[in-house]
Coordinates of C-alpha atoms and ligand atoms in Angstrom, one line a residue:
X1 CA -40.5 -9.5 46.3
X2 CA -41.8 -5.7 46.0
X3 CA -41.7 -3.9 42.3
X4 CA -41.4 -6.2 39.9
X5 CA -42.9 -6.0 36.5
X6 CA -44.0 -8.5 34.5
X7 CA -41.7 -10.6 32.9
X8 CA -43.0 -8.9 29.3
X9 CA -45.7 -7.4 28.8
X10 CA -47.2 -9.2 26.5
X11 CA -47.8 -11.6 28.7
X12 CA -51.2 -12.5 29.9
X13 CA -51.8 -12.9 34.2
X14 CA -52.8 -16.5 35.0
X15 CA -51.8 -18.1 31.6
X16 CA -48.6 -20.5 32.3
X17 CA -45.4 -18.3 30.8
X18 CA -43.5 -21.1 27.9
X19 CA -40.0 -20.6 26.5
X20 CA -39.0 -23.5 24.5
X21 CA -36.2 -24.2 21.9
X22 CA -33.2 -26.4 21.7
X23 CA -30.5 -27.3 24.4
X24 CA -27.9 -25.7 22.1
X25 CA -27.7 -23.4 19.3
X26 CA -25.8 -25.6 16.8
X27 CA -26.4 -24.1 13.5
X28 CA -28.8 -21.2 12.3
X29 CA -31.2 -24.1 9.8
X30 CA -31.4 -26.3 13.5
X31 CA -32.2 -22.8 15.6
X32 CA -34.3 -21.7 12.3
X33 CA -36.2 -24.8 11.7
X34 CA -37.0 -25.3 15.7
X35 CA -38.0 -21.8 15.9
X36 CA -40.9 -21.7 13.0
X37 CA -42.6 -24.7 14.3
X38 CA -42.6 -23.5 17.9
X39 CA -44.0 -20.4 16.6
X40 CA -46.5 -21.5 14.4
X41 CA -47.7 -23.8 16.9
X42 CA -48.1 -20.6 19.0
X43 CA -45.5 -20.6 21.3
X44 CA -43.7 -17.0 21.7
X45 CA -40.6 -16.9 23.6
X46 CA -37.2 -18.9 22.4
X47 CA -34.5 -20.2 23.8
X48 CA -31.0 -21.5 23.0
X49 CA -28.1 -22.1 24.9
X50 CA -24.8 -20.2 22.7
X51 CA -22.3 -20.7 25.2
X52 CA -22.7 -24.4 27.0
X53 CA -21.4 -25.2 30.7
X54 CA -20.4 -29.0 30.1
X55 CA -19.1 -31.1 33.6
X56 CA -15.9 -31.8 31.4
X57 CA -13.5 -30.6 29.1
X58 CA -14.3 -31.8 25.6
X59 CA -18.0 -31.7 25.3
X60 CA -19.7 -29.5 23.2
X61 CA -19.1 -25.9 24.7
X62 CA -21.7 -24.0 22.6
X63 CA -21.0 -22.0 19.3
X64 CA -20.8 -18.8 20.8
X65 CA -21.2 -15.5 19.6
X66 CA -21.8 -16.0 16.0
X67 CA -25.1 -18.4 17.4
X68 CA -26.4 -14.7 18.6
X69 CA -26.6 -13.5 15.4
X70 CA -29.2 -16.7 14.5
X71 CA -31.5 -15.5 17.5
X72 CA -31.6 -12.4 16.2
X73 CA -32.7 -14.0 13.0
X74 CA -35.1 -16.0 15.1
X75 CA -36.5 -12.8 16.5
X76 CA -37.0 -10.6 13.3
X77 CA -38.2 -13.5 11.4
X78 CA -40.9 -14.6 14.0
X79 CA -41.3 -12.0 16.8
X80 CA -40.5 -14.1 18.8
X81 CA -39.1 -13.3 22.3
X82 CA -35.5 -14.9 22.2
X83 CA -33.3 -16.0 25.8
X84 CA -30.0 -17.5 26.0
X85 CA -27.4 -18.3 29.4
X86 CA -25.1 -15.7 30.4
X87 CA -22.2 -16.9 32.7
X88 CA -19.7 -14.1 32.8
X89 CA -20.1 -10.5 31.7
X90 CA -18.8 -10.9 28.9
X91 CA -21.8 -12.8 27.9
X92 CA -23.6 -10.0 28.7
X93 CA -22.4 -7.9 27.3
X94 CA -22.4 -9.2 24.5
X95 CA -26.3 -10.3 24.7
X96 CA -27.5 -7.2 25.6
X97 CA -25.3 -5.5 22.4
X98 CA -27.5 -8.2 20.2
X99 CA -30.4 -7.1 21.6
X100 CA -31.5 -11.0 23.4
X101 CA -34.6 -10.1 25.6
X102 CA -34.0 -12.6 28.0
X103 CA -31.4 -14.0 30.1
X104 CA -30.7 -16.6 32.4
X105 CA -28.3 -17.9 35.0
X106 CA -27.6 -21.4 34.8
X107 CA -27.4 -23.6 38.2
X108 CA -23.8 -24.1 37.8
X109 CA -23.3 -20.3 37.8
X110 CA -25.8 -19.7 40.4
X111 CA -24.3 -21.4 42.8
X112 CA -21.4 -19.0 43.0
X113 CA -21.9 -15.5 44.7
X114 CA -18.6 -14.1 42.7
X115 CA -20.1 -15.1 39.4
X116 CA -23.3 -14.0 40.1
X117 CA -22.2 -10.7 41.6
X118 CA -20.1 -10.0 38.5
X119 CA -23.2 -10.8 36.3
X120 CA -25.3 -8.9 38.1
X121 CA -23.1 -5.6 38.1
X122 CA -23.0 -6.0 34.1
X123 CA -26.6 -6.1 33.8
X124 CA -26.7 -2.8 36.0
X125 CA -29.2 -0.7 34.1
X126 CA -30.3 -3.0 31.4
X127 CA -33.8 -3.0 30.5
X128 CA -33.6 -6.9 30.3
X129 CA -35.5 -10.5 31.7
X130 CA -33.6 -12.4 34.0
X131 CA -34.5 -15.9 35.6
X132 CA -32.3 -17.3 38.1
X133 CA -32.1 -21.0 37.6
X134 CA -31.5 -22.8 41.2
X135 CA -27.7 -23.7 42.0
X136 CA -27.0 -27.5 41.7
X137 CA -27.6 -28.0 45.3
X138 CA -30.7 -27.9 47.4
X139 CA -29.3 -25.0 49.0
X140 CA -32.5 -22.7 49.4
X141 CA -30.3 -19.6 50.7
X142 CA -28.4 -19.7 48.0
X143 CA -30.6 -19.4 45.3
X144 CA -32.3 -16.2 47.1
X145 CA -28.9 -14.6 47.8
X146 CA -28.2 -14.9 43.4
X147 CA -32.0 -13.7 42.9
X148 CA -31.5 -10.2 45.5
X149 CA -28.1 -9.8 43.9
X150 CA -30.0 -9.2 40.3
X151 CA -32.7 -7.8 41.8
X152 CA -30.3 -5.4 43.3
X153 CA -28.6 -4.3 40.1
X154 CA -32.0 -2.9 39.3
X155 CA -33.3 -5.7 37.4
X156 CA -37.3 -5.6 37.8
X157 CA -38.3 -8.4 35.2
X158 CA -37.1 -11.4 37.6
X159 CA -38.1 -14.7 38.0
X160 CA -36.7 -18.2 39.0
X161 CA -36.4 -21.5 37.5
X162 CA -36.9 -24.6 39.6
X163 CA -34.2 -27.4 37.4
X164 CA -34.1 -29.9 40.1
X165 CA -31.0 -30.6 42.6
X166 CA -27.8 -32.9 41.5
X167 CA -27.8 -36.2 43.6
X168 CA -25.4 -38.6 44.2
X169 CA -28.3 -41.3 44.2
X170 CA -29.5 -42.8 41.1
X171 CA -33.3 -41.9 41.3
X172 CA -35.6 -41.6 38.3
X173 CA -34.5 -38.4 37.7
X174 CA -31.5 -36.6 36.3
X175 CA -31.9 -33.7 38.8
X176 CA -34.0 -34.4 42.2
X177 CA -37.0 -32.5 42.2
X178 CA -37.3 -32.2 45.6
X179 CA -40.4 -30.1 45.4
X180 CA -40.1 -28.3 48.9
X181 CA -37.4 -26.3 47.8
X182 CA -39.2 -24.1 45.3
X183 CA -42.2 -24.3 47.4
X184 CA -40.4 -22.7 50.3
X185 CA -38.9 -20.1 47.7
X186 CA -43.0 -19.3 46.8
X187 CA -43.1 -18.8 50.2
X188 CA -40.5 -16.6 51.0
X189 CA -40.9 -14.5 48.0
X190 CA -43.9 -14.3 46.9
X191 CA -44.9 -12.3 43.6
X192 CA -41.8 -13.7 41.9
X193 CA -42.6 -15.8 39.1
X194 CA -41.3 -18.9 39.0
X195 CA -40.8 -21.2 36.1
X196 CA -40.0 -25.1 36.0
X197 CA -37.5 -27.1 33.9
X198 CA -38.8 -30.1 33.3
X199 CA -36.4 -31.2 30.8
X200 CA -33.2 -31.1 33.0
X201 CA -35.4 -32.6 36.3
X202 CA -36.4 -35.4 34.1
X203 CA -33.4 -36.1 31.9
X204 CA -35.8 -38.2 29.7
X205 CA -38.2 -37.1 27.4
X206 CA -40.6 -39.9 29.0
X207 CA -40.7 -37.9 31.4
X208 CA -41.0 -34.2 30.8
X209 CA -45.2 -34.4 30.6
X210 CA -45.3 -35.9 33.8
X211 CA -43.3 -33.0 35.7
X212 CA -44.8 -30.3 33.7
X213 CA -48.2 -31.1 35.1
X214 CA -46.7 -31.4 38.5
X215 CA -45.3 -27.8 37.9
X216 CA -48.6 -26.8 37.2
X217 CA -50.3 -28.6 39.8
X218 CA -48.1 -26.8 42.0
X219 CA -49.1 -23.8 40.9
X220 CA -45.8 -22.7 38.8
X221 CA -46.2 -19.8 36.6
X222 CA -44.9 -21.3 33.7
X223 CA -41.9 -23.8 31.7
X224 CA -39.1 -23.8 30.2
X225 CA -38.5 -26.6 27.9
X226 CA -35.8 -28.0 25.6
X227 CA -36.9 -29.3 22.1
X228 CA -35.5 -30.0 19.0
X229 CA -36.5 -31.2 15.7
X230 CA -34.6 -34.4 15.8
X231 CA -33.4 -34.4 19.0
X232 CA -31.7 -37.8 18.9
X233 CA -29.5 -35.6 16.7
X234 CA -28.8 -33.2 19.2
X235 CA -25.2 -32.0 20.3
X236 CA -26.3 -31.7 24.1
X237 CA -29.2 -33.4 26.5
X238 CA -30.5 -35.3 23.5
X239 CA -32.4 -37.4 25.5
X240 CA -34.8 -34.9 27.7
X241 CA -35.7 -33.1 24.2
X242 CA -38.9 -33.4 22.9
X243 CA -39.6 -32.2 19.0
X244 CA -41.7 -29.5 18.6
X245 CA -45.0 -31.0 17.6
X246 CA -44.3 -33.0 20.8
X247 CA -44.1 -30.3 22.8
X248 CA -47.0 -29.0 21.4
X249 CA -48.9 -32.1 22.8
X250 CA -47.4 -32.5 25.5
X251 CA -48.7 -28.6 26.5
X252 CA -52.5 -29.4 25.5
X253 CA -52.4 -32.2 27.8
X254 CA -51.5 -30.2 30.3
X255 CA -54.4 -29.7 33.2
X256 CA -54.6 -26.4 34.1
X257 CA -56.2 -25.5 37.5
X258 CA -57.7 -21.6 37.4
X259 CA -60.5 -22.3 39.9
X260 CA -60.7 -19.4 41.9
X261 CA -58.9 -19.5 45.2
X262 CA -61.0 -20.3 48.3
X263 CA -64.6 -22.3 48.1
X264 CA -66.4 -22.8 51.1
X265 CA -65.3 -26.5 52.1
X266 CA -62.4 -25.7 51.4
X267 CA -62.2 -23.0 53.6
X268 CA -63.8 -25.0 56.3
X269 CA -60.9 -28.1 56.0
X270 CA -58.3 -25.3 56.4
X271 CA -60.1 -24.2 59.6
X272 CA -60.1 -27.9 60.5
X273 CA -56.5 -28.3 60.2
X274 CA -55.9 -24.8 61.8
X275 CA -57.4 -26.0 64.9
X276 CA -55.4 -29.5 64.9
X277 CA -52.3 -27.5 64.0
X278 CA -52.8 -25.3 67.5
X279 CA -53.2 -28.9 69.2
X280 CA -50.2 -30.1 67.6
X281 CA -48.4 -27.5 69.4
X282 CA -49.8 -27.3 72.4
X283 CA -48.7 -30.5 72.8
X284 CA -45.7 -30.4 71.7
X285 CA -44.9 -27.5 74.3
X286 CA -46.3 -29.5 77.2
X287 CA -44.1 -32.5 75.9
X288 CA -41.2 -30.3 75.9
X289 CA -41.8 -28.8 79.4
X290 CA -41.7 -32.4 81.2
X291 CA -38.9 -33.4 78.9
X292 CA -37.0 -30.7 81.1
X293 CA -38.6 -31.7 84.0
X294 CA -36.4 -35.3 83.2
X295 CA -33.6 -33.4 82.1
X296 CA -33.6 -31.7 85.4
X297 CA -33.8 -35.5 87.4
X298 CA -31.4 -36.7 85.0
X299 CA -29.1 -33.6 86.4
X300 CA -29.3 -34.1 90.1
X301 CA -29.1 -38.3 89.7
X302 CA -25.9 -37.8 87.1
X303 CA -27.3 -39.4 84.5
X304 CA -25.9 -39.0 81.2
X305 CA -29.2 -37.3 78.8
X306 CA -28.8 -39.4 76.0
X307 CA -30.3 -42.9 76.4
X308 CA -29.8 -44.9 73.2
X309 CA -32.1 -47.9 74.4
X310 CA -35.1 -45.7 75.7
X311 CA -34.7 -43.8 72.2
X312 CA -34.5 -46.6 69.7
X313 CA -37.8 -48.2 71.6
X314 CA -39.6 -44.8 70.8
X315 CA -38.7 -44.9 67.7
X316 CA -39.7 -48.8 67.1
X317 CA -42.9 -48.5 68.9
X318 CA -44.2 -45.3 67.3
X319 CA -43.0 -46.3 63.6
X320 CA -45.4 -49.4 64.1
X321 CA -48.2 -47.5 65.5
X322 CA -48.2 -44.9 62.5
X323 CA -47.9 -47.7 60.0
X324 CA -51.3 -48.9 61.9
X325 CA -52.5 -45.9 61.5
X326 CA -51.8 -45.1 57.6
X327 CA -48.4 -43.2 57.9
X328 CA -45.4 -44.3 56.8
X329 CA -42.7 -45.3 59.4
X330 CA -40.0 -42.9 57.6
X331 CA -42.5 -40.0 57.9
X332 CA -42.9 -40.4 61.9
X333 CA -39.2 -40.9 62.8
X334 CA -37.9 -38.2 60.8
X335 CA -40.8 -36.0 62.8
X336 CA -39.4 -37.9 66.2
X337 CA -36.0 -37.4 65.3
X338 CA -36.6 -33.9 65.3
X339 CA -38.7 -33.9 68.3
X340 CA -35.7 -35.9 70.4
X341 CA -33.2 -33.6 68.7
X342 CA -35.0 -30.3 70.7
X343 CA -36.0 -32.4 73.7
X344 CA -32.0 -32.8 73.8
X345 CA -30.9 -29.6 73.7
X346 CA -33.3 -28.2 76.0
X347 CA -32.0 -31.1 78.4
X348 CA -28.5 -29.2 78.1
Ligands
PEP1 C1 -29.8 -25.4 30.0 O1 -30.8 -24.8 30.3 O2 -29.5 -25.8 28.9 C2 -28.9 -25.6 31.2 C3 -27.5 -25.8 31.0 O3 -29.5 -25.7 32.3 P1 -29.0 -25.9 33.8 O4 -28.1 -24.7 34.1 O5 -30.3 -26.0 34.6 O6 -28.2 -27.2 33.9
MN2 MN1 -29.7 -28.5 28.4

């Protein structure tokens, strides 16, 4: 993505970004409190939902605008850089009047195009942050489509927040990471920072460590992370936050890898797997070609293409043979699925 600026300029390149700061904003001593330790343990941007998107009617919906007059308080009394959730224009609005210097789009609201759109045309012009957190699904298109809608409103201090993907699965986690997504999203726009949320991927607090050095093993720019002082006592997520002087350790455990880029091994494996890459498809065409060479037989003898029995021996045989050889089964028939898949349709 072309002509962004950094996200502030304060900033320093290569050092991971970290907002921090409760869940909710449930009272100005609790947003107060969490504040001055996160700051004096050198952290510099804040954040604090004031308006809550809960899955049911009920829950704690976030104190609302009175709660941005306490990260103002936040931001006089410590300097601190202060972000909240905006999910209408209204919110918006109103955050920009208060003078918040960063916002975000929660996944819920990224997920839907009218929303977005709506939030995008009130930031039109505002000299603002904006992160786009994924939308609930793994839906990669999705996510880019909120991100260019910002970006389009003029918005040049972008970046995205990788929160994990709802499941219906139980897994370890509260939100799947599902890594590739965000890794694809690198890849297709690259130059946009992008943040991870261990806290809502992890649910836990056990947990947020571990994904925060996979983040940065990944090479993320930065986290965003929930903590509270006594976040047992918390009126939302209380069990992903971490108190501050957790946080704090949990960050200088982190393992940071600044190496520069390209050594000359290194250099030499990717050449190695260039050149097996190139044999990988170069047989894969010539596989292709006489799988149409038997989709022409099957033609002229009027035999049906699919063959259930011939497929389901493939699969068995080769799944053994890659356990043999160190693979998991799983890994090779997903790849030979996807293999018979084309081999099918070019048979059409
Ligand atoms: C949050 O950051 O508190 C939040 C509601 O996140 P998400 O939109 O990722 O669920
Ligand atoms: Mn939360």
């Amino acid at each position: 993505m072309e002509n962004l600026k950094p996200l502030f300029p304060e900033l320093v390149p290569g050092e991971p970004v970290i907002i921090a700061g409760p869940c909710s904003a449930e009272s100005e001593e609790q947003v107060l409190a969490a504040a001055e330790e996160l700051h004096a343990g050198g952290i510099g941007m804040f954040r604090a939902g004031v308006w809550k998107p809960r899955t049911k009617p009920g829950g704690f919906e976030g104190v609302g605008v009175q709660a941005l007059g306490w990260l103002r308080e936040v931001r006089e009394r410590t300097g601190m850089r202060v972000a909240t959730e905006v999910a209408t224009s209204h919110h918006v609005e109103l955050a920009l009047a208060s003078g918040v210097d960063m916002l975000w789009i929660g996944a819920r609201t990224s997920a839907n195009p009218f929303a977005v759109q709506e939030i995008a045309d009130a930031m039109r012009g505002a000299d603002v942050a904006v992160l786009v957190k994924n939308p609930i699904s793994p839906d990669l298109e999705l996510w880019i489509g909120a991100i260019e809608r910002i970006r389009n409103s003029g918005i040049r201090r972008l970046g995205a927040v990788h929160r994990g993907f709802s499941s219906y699965e139980q897994s370890l986690y509260r939100n799947d990471p599902q890594w590739a997504v965000p890794i694809e999203l690198r890849r297709r726009l690259p130059g946009l920072p992008l943040l991870c949320d261990p806290s809502h991927i992890g649910g836990r607090r056990e947990l947020v460590a571990d994904i925060a050095q996979r983040a940065m093993d990944l090479g993320f720019d930065g986290l965003i992370v929930e903590s509270h002082c006594t976040p047992d006592r918390a009126w939302s997520d209380a069990a992903q936050q971490v108190t501050p002087s957790e946080l704090l350790r949990i960050l200088g455990g982190l393992t940071l890898r600044t190496a520069p880029e390209v050594s000359s091994s290194l250099a030499e494996s990717r050449a190695e797997i260039d050149h097996i890459d190139n044999e990988l498809l170069a047989l894969l065409a010539r596989r292709m070609k006489i799988s149409r060479a038997i989709g022409s037989y099957k033609r002229e003898h009027g035999m049906p293409i699919l063959q259930p029995q011939r497929y389901e021996e493939l699969l068995r045989t080769r799944a053994a043979q890659s356990e043999r050889l160190g693979m998991s089964s799983e890994f090779i028939c997903e790849i030979l699925r996807a293999i018979h898949e084309e081999s099918v349709r070019q048979q059409l």
